[in-house]
PDB file of C-alpha atoms in Angstrom:
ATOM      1  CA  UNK A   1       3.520 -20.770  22.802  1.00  0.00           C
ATOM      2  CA  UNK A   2       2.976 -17.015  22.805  1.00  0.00           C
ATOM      3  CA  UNK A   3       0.478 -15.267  21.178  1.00  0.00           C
ATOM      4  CA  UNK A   4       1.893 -11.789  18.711  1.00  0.00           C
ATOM      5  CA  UNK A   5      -0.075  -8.967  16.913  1.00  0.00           C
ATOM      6  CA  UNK A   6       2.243  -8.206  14.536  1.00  0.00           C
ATOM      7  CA  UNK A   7       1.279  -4.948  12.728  1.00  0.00           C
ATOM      8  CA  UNK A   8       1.570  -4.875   8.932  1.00  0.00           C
ATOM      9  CA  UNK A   9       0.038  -1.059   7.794  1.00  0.00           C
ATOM     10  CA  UNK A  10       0.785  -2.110   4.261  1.00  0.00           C
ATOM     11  CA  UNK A  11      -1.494  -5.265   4.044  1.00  0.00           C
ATOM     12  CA  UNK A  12      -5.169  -4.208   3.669  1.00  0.00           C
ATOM     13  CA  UNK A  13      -6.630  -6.018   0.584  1.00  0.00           C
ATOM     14  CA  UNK A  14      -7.251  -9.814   0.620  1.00  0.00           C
ATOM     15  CA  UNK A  15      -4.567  -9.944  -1.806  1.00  0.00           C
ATOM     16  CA  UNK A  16      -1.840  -8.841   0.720  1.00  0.00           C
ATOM     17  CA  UNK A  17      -3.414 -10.744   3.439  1.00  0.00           C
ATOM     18  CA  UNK A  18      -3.008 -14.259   1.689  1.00  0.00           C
ATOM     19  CA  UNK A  19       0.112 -13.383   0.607  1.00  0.00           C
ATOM     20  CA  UNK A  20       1.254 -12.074   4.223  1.00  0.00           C
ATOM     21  CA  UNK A  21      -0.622 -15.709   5.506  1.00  0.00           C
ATOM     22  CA  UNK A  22       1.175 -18.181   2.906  1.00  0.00           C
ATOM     23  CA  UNK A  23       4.417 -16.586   3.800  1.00  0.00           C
ATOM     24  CA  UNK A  24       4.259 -17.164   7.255  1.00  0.00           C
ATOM     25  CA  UNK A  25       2.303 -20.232   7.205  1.00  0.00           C
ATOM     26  CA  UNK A  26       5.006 -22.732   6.434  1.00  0.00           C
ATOM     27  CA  UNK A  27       7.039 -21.427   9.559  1.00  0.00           C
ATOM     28  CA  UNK A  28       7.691 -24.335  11.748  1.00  0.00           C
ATOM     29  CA  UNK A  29       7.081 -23.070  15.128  1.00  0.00           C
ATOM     30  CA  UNK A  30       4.432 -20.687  14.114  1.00  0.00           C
ATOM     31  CA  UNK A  31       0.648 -21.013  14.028  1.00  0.00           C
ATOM     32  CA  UNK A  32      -1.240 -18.142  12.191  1.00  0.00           C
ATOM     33  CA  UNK A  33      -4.432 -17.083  14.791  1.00  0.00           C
ATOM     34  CA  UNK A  34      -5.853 -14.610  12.474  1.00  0.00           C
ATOM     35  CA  UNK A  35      -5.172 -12.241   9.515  1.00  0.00           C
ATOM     36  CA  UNK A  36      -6.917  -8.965   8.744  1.00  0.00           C
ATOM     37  CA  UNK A  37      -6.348  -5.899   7.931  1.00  0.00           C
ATOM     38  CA  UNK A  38      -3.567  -4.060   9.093  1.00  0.00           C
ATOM     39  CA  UNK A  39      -1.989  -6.938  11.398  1.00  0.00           C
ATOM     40  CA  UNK A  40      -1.904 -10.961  12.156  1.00  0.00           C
ATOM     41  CA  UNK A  41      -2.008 -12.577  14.997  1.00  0.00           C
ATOM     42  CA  UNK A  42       0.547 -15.437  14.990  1.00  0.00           C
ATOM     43  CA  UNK A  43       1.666 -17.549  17.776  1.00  0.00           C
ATOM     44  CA  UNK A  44       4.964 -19.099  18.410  1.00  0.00           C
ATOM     45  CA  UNK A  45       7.174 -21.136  19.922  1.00  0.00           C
ATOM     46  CA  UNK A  46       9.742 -18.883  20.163  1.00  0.00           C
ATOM     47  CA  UNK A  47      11.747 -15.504  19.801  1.00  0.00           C
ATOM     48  CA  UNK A  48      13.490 -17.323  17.362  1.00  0.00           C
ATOM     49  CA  UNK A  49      10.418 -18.554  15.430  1.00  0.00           C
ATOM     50  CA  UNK A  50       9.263 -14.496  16.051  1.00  0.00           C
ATOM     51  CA  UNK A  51      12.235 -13.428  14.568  1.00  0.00           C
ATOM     52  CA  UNK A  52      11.794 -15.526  11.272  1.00  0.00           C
ATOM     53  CA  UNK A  53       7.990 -14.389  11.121  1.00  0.00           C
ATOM     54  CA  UNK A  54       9.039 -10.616  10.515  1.00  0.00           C
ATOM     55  CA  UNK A  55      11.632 -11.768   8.194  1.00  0.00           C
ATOM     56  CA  UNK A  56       9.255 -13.726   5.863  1.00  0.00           C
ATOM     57  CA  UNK A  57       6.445 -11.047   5.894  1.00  0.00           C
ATOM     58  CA  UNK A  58       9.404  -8.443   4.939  1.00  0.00           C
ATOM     59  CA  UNK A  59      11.143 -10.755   2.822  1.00  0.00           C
ATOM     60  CA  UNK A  60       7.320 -10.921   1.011  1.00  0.00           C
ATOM     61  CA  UNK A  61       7.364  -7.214   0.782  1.00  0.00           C
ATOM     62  CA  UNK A  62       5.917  -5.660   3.745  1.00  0.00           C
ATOM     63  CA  UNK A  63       6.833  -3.585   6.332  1.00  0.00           C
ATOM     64  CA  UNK A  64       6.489  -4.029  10.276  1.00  0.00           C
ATOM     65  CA  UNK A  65       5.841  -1.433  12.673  1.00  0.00           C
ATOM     66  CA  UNK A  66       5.940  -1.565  16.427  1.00  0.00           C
ATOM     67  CA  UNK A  67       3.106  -2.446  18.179  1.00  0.00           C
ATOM     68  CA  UNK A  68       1.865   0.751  19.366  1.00  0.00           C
ATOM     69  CA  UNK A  69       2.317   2.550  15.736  1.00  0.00           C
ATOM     70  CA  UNK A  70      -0.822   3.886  14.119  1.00  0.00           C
ATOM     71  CA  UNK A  71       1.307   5.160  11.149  1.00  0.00           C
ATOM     72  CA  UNK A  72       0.120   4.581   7.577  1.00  0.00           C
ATOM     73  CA  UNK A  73       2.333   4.007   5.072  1.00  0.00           C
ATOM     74  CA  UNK A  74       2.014   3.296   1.111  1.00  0.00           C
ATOM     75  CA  UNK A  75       1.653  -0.026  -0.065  1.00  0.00           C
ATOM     76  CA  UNK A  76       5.227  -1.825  -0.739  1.00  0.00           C
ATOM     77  CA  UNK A  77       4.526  -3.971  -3.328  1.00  0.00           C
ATOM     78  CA  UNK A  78       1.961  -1.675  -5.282  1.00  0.00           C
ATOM     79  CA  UNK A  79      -1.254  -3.959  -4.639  1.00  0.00           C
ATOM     80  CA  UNK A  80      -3.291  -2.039  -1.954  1.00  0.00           C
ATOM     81  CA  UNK A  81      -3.286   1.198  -3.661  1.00  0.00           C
ATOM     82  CA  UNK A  82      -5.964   3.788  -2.656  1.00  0.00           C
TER      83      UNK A  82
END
């Protein structure tokens, strides 16, 4: 398997993480490592299994940024606001 850090700016309070976790935790293929804030660590079995990870935390409402961004961005689905 293969470990990801798969940054989500828009997922800071617990209330985006679990909803972030329970979308990706029914993958098959996937294994959820951690959640905080800001990104989740997932692994899986492969880019296929990646693929559909992105989808379901997008499909739940958040965005995903490349690895390296440090943008911040406004909350998608109006629960994290500051």
């Amino acid at each position: 398997m293969k470990q990801l850090i798969i940054n989500i700016p828009d997922m800071q309070s617990a209330h985006c993480q679990a909803r972030v976790n329970n979308a990706v935790k029914e993958i098959e293929g996937a294994q959820i490592q951690n959640v905080e804030a800001g990104k989740i660590t997932v692994s899986v079995a492969s880019d296929n299994t990646k693929s559909e990870v992105v989808n379901a935390i997008e499909k739940a409402g958040y965005s995903v940024s490349p690895e390296n961004s440090s943008s911040e961005s406004d909350c998608a689905t109006g629960c994290c606001n500051n």
